[in-house]
Short mmCIF file of C-alpha atoms in Angstrom, two decimals:
data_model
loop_
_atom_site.label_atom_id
_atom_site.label_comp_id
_atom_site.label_asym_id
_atom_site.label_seq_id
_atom_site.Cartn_x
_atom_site.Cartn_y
_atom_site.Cartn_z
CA UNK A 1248 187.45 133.16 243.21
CA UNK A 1249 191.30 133.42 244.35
CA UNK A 1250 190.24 134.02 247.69
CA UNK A 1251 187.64 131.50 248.45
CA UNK A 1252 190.82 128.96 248.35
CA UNK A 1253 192.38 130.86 250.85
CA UNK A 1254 189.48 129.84 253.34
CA UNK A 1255 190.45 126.49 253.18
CA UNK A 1256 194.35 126.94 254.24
CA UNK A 1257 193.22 129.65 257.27
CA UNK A 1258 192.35 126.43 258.95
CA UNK A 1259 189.70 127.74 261.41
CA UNK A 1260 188.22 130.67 258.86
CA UNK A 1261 184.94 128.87 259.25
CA UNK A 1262 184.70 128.63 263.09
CA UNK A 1263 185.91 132.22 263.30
CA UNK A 1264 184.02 133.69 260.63
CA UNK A 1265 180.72 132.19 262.99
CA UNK A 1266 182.41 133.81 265.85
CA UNK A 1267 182.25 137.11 264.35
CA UNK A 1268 179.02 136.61 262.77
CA UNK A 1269 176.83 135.47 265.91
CA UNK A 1270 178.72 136.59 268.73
CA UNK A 1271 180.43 140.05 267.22
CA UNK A 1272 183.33 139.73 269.00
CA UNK A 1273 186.30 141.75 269.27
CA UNK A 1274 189.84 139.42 269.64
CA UNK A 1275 192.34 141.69 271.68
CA UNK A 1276 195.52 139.13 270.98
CA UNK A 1277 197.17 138.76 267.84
CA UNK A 1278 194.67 140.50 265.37
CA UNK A 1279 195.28 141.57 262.27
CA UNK A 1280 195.40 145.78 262.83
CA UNK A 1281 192.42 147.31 261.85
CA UNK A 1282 194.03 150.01 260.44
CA UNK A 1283 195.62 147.82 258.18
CA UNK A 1284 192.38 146.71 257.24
CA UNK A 1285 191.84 150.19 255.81
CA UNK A 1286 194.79 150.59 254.03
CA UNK A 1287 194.18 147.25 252.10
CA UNK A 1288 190.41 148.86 251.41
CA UNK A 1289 192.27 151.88 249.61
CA UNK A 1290 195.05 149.66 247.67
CA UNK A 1291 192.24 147.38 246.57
CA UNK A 1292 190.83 147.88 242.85
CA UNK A 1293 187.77 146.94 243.23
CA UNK A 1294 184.58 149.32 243.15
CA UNK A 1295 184.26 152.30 245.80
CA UNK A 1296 180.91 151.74 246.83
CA UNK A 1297 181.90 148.05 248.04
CA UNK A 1298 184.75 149.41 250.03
CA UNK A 1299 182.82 151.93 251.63
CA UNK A 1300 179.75 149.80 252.73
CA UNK A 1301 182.47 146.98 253.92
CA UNK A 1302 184.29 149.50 255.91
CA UNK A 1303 180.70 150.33 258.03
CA UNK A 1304 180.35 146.84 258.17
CA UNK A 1305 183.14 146.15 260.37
CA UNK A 1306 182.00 148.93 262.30
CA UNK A 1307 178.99 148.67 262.86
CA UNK A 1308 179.19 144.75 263.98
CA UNK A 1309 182.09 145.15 265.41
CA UNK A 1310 184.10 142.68 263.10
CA UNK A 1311 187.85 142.06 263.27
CA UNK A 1312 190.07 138.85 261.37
CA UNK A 1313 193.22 137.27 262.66
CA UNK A 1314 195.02 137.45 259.31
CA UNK A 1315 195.43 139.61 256.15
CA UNK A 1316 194.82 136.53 254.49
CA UNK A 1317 191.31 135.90 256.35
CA UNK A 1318 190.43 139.79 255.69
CA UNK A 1319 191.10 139.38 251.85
CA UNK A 1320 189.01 136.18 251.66
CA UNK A 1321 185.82 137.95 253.97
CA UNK A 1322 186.22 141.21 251.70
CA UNK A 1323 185.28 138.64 248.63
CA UNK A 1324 182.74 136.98 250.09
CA UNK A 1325 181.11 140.77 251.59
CA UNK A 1326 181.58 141.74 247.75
CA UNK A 1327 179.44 138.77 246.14
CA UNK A 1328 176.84 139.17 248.68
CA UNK A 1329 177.00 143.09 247.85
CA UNK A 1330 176.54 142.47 244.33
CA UNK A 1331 173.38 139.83 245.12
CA UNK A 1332 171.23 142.31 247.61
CA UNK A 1333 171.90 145.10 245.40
CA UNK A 1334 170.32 142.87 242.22
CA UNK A 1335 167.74 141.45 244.24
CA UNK A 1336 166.40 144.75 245.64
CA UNK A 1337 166.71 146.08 241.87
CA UNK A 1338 163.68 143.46 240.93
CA UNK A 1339 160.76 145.02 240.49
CA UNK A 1340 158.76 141.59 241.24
CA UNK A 1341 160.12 140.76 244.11
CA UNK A 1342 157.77 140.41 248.13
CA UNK A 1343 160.79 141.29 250.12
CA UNK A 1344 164.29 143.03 250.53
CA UNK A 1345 167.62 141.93 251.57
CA UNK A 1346 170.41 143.51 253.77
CA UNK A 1347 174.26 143.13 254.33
CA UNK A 1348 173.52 142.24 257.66
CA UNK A 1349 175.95 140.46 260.44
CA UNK A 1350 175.69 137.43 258.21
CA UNK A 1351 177.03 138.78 255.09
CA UNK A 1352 180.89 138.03 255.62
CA UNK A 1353 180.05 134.31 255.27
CA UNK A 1354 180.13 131.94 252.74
CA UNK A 1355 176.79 129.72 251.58
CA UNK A 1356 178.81 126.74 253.05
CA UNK A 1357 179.63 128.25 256.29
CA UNK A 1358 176.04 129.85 257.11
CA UNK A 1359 174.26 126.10 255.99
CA UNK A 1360 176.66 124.89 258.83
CA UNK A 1361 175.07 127.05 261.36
CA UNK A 1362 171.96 125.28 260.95
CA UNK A 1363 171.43 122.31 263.23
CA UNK A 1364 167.87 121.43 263.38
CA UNK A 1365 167.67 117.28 263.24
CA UNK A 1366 164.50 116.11 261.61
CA UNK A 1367 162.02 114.74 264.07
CA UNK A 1368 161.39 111.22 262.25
CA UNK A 1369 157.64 110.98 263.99
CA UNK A 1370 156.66 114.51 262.11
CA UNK A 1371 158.41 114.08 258.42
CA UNK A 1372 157.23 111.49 255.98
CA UNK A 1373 155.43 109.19 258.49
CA UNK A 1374 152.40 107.95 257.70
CA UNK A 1375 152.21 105.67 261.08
CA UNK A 1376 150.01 106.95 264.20
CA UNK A 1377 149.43 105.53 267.55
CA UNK A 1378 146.45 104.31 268.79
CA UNK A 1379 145.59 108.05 270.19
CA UNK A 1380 146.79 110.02 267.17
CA UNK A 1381 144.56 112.05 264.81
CA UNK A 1382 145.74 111.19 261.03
CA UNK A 1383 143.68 113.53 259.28
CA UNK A 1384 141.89 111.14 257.65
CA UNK A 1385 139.16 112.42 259.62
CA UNK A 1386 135.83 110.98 261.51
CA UNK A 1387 135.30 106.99 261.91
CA UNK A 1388 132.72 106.80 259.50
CA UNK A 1389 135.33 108.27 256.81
CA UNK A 1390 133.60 112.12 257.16
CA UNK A 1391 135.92 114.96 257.17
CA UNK A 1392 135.15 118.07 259.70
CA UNK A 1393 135.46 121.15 257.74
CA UNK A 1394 138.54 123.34 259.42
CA UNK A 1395 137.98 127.33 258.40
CA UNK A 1396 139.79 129.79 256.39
CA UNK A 1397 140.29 132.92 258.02
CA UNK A 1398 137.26 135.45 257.77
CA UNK A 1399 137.42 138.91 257.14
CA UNK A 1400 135.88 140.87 259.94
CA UNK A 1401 136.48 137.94 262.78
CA UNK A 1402 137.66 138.77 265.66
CA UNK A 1403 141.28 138.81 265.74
CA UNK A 1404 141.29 139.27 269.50
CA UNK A 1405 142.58 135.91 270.93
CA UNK A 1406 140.93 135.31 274.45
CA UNK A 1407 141.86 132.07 276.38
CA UNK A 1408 137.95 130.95 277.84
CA UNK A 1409 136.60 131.53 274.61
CA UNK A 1410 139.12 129.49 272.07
CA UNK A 1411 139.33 126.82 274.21
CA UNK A 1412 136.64 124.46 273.71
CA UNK A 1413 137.71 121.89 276.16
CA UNK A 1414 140.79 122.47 278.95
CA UNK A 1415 142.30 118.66 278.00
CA UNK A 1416 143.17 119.14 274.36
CA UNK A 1417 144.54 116.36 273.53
CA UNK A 1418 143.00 113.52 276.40
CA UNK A 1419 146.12 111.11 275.84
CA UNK A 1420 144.85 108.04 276.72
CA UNK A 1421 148.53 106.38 276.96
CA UNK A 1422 150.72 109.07 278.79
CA UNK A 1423 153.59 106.99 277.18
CA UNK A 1424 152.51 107.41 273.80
CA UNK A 1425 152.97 111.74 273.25
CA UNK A 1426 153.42 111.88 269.90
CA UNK A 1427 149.88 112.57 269.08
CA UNK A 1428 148.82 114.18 265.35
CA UNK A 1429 145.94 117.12 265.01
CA UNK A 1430 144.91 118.17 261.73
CA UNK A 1431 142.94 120.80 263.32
CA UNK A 1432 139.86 118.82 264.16
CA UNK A 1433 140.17 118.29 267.67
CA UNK A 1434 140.69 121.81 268.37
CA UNK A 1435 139.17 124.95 266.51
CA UNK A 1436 137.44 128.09 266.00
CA UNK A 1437 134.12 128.06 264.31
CA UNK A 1438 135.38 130.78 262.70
CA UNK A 1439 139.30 131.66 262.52
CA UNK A 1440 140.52 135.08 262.51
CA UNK A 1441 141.19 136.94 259.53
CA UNK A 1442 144.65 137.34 261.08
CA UNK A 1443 146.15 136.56 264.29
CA UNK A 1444 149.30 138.13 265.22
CA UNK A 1445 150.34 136.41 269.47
CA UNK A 1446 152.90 139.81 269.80
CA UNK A 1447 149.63 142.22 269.48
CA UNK A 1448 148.40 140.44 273.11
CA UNK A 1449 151.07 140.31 274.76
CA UNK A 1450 152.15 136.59 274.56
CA UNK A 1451 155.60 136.09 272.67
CA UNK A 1452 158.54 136.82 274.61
CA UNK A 1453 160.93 139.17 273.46
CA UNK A 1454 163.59 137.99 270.63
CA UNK A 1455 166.80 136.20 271.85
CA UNK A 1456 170.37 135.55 270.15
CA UNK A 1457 171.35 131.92 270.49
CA UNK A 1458 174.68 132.85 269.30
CA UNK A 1459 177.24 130.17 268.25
CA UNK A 1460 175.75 127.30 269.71
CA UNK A 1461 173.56 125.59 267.32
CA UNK A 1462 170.56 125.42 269.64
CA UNK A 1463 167.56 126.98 267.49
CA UNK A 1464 165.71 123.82 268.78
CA UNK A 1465 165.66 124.73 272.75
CA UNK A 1466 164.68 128.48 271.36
CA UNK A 1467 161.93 127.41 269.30
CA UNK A 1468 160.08 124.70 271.87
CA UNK A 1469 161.04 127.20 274.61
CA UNK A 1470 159.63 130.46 272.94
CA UNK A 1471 156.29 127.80 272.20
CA UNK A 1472 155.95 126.99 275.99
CA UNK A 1473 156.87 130.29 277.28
CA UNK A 1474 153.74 131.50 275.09
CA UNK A 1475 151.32 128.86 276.24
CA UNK A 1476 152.11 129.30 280.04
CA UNK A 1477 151.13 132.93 279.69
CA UNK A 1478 148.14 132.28 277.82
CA UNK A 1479 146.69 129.30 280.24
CA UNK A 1480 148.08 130.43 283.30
CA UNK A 1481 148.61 134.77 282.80
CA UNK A 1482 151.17 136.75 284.58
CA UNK A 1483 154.24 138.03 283.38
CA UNK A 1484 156.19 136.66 279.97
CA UNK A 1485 158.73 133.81 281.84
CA UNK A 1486 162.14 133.76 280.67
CA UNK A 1487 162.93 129.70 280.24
CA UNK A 1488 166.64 127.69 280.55
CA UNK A 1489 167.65 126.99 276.77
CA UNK A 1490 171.05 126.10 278.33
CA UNK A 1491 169.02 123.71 280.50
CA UNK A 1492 167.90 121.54 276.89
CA UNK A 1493 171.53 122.05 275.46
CA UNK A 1494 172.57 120.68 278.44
CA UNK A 1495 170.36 117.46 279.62
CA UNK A 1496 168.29 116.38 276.68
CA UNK A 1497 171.42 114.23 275.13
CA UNK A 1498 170.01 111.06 276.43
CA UNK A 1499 166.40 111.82 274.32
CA UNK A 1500 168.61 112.71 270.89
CA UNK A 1501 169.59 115.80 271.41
CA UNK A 1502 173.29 116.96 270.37
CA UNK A 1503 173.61 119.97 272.46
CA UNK A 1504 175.05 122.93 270.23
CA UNK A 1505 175.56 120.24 267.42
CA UNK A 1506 171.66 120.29 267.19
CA UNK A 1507 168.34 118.49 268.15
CA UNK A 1508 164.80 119.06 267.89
CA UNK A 1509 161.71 120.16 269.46
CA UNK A 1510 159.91 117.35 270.29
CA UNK A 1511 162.70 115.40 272.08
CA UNK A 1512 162.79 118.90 274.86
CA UNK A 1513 159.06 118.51 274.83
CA UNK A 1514 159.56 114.58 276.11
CA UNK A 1515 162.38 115.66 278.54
CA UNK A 1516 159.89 118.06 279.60
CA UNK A 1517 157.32 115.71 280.52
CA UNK A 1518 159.70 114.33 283.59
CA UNK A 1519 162.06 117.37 284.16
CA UNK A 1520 160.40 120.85 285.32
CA UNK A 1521 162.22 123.78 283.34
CA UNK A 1522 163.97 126.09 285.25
CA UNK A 1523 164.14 129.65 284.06
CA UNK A 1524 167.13 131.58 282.48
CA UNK A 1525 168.51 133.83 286.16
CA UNK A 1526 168.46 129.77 288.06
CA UNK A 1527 170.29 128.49 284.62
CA UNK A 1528 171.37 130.87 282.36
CA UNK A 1529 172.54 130.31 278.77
CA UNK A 1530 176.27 130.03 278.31
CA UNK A 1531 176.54 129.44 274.11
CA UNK A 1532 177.97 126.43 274.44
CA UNK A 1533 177.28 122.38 275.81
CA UNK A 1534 178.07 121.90 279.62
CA UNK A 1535 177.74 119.08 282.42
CA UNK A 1536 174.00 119.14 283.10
CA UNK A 1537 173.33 120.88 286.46
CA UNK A 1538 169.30 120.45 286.83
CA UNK A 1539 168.38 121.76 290.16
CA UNK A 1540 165.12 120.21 290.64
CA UNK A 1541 164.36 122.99 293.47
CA UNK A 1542 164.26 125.57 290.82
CA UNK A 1543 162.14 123.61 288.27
CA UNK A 1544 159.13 125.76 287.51
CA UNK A 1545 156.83 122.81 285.81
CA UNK A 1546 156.52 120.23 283.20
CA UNK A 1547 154.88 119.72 280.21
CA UNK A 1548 152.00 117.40 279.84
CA UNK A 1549 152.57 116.37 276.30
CA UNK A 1550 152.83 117.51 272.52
CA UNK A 1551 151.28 117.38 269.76
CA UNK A 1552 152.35 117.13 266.26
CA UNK A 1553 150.63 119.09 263.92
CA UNK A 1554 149.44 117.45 260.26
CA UNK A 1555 152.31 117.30 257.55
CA UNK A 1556 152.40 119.57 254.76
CA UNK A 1557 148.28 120.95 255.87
CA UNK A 1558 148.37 124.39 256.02
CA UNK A 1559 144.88 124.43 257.33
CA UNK A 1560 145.61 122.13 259.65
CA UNK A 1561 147.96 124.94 260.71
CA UNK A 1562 146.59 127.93 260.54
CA UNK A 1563 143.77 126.18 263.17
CA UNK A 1564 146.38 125.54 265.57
CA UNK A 1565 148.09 129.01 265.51
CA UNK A 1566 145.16 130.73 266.22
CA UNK A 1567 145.23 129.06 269.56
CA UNK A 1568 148.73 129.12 270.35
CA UNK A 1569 152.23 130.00 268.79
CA UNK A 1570 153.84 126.31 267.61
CA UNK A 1571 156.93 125.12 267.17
CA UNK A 1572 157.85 124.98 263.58
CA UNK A 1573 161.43 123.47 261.66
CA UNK A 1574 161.88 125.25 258.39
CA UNK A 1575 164.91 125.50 255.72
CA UNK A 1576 167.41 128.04 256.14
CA UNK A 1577 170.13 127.53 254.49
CA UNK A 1578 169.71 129.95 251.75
CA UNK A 1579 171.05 133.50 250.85
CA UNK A 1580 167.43 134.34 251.59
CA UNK A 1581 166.96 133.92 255.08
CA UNK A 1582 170.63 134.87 255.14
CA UNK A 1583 170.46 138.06 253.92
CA UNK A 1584 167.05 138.66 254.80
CA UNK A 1585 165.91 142.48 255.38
CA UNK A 1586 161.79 143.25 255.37
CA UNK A 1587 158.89 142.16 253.67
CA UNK A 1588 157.27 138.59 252.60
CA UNK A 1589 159.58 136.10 251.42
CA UNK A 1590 158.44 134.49 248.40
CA UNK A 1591 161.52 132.58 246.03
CA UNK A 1592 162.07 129.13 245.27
CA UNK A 1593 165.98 129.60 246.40
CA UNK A 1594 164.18 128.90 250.13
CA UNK A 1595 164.19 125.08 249.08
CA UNK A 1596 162.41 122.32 251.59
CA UNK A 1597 165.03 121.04 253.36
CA UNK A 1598 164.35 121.39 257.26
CA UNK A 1599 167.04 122.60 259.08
CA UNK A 1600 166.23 125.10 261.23
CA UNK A 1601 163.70 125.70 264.14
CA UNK A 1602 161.51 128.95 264.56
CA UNK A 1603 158.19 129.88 266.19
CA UNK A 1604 155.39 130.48 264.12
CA UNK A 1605 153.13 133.31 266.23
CA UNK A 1606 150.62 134.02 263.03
CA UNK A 1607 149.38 135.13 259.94
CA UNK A 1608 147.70 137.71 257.97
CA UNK A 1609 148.01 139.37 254.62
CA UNK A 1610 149.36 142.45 253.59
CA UNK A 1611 147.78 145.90 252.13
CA UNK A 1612 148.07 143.82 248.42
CA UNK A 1613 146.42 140.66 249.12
CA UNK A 1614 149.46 138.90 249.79
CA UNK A 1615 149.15 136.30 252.61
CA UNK A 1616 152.06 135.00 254.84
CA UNK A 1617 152.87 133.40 257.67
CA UNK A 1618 154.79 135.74 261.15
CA UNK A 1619 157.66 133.65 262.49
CA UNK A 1620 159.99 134.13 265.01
CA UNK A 1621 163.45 133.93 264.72
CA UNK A 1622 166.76 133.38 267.34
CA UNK A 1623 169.03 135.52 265.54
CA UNK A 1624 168.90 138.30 267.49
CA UNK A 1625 167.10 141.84 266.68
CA UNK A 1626 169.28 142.66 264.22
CA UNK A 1627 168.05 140.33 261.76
CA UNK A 1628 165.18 140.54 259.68
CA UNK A 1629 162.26 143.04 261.13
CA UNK A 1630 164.03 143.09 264.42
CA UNK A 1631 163.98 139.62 264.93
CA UNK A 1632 160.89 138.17 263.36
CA UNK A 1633 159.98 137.76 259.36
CA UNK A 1634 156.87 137.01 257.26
CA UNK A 1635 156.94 134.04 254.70
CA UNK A 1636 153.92 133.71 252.18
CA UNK A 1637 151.54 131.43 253.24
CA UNK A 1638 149.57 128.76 250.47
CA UNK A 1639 146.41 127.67 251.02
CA UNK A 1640 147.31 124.00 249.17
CA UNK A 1641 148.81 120.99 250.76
CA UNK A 1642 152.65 120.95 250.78
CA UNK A 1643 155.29 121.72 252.03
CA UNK A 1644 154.79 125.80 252.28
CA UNK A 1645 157.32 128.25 251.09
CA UNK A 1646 160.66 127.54 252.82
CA UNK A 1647 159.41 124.11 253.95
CA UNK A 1648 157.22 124.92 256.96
CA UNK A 1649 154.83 122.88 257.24
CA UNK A 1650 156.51 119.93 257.21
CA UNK A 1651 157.49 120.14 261.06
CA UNK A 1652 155.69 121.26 263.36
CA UNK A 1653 154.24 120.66 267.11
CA UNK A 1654 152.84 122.44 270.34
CA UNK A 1655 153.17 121.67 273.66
CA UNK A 1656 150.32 120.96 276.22
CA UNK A 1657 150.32 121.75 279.73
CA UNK A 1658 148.25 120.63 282.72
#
């Protein structure tokens, strides 16, 4: 399209076009009028309906462009994403619905750049285990303990003293060595749930908005450990220091808002306490790290990475505790996603962004799925959170996610 090459000669299009979509800003100085904005709408032949809907979307998210040329190029983009929700939600086979939501001025290219999860090279395609490590390959004499499906009646009530069958999961021999796999043997339910949801009991905290910064990976292993406090220890939800991850984890891989991953905040963990958001609060962008140790709250014992590509390996560690999942996002699918079970081969494998899984169930047709939350704020998805469909077979799960996946342990 004509427009799509004016992108390229805006210069910053991209970087804006983020701007508008995360932060919904509105730029004061030298912006392209609005109103003018309106009057291209009505000299514009293309189809009323698109206009219309376009014209609520910059009102409703609050979205203004620095140049006629920038406005022309987002109107395009709006347009082709109008025209794929509206055949999508046509289908008659289709799990799920999509939106023109705050995402749907950008470009496949520019929302794929958002995504900044790095792969965490001790979860994906390793086959090597320490000494401690639980490889799935089950018992010493080559037995494998059975790990439950999910039974219909169970009780779906999770209660800490009674899912806990010992109060040192993972008894690390080598503290150095935290990597540690569980296929779901070390730690289970005679009998899981038939489906466990973490929100119904009180233990996810409520949905955040990382914003420009491409730090999914401090939201997901923070959302994890700010579930498993509440469940070991009760009292109120805490509200943990992303910016405190973005900030300080550099020096155990992390990129700041250029990305990371889970288990390198869980190893910074193990010898920094986490402070909370009101002692070190989130500024959307990397800073000089300024850990207070007098505000540090406590640390995390270890992690523990959960089997590759086993969903049953999974669906026994959910049902004691939300985990820390990576999954693949760049698609027009989690995009433009709206309600409902997402189900489509346009999801792909490739990890690239980090979520917390908090459960599963199925729905009133049989259909069963995996509940994730999301860091895109409550205006995405259903308010925040999505269902994927869940397979009971070994791979890599619809939209990749089970291929990344860990938990933190506390004292």
């Amino acid at each position: 399209m004509k427009y799509q090459s004016q992108l390229k000669k805006v210069g910053t299009i991209a970087a804006l076009g983020a701007v508008a979509a995360f932060a919904v800003i509105n730029l004061s100085e030298n912006i392209y009028d609005s109103n003018q904005n309106h009057v291209f709408l009505q000299e514009h032949n293309d189809d009323q309906d698109v206009k219309k809907e376009f014209s609520k979307f910059l009102n409703n998210f609050n979205k203004n462009y620095i140049t006629k040329e920038e406005y022309r190029a987002r109107y395009e983009i709006y347009a082709a994403n109008y025209a794929l929700v509206n055949s999508h939600n046509n289908r008659n086979d289709s799990t799920f619905e999509l939106e023109l939501n705050l995402f749907a001025d950008l470009s496949p290219e520019e929302f794929k750049s958002m995504q900044k999860l790095t792969v965490s090279k001790d979860i994906i395609h390793s086959n090597t285990q320490n000494e401690n490590s639980d490889n799935g390959q089950g018992n010493e004499d080559g037995s494998r303990d059975h790990i439950p499906e999910p039974q219909q009646g169970a009780n779906d009530v999770i209660i800490e003293n009674e899912i806990r069958q010992d109060e040192e999961i993972d008894q690390v021999e080598n503290e150095e060595q935290s990597n540690t796999q569980d296929d779901g043997n070390r730690r289970r339910l005679a009998v899981l749930p038939s489906a466990v949801d973490w929100r119904t009991s009180g233990f996810v905290s409520s949905i955040k908005n990382q914003g420009l910064c491409g730090s999914c990976y401090t939201f997901s292993s923070l959302a994890a450990l700010e579930s498993i406090y509440k469940i070991k220890k009760g009292g109120n939800l805490l509200d943990l220091s992303e910016q405190q991850l973005i900030d300080c984890t550099t020096v155990y891989g992390n990129f700041g808002c250029n990305g990371g991953n889970m288990n390198s905040n869980f190893q910074y963990l193990r010898y920094y306490k986490i402070q909370n958001e009101t002692t070190y609060p989130y500024a959307t962008r990397k800073n000089a790290c300024v850990y207070q140790p007098k505000f540090g709250l406590f640390n995390v014992k270890t992690f523990v990475n959960v089997a590759f590509n086993d969903p049953a390996a999974h669906l026994a560690a959910v049902a004691l505790q939300p985990l820390s999942i990576g999954l693949a996002a760049s698609n027009s699918v989690f995009q433009l996603y709206k309600s409902g079970i997402i189900d489509s081969p346009t999801c792909g494998t490739s990890v690239d962004h980090a979520v917390l899984l908090i459960g599963y169930g199925k729905d009133l047709t049989g259909v069963s799925y995996w509940i994730i939350k999301n860091s895109w704020g409550v205006y995405w998805g259903e308010r925040g959170y999505a269902r994927i469909r869940r397979d009971t077979t070994k791979g890599p799960g619809m939209c990749g996610l089970l291929q990344m996946s860990s938990y933190p342990v506390l004292y």
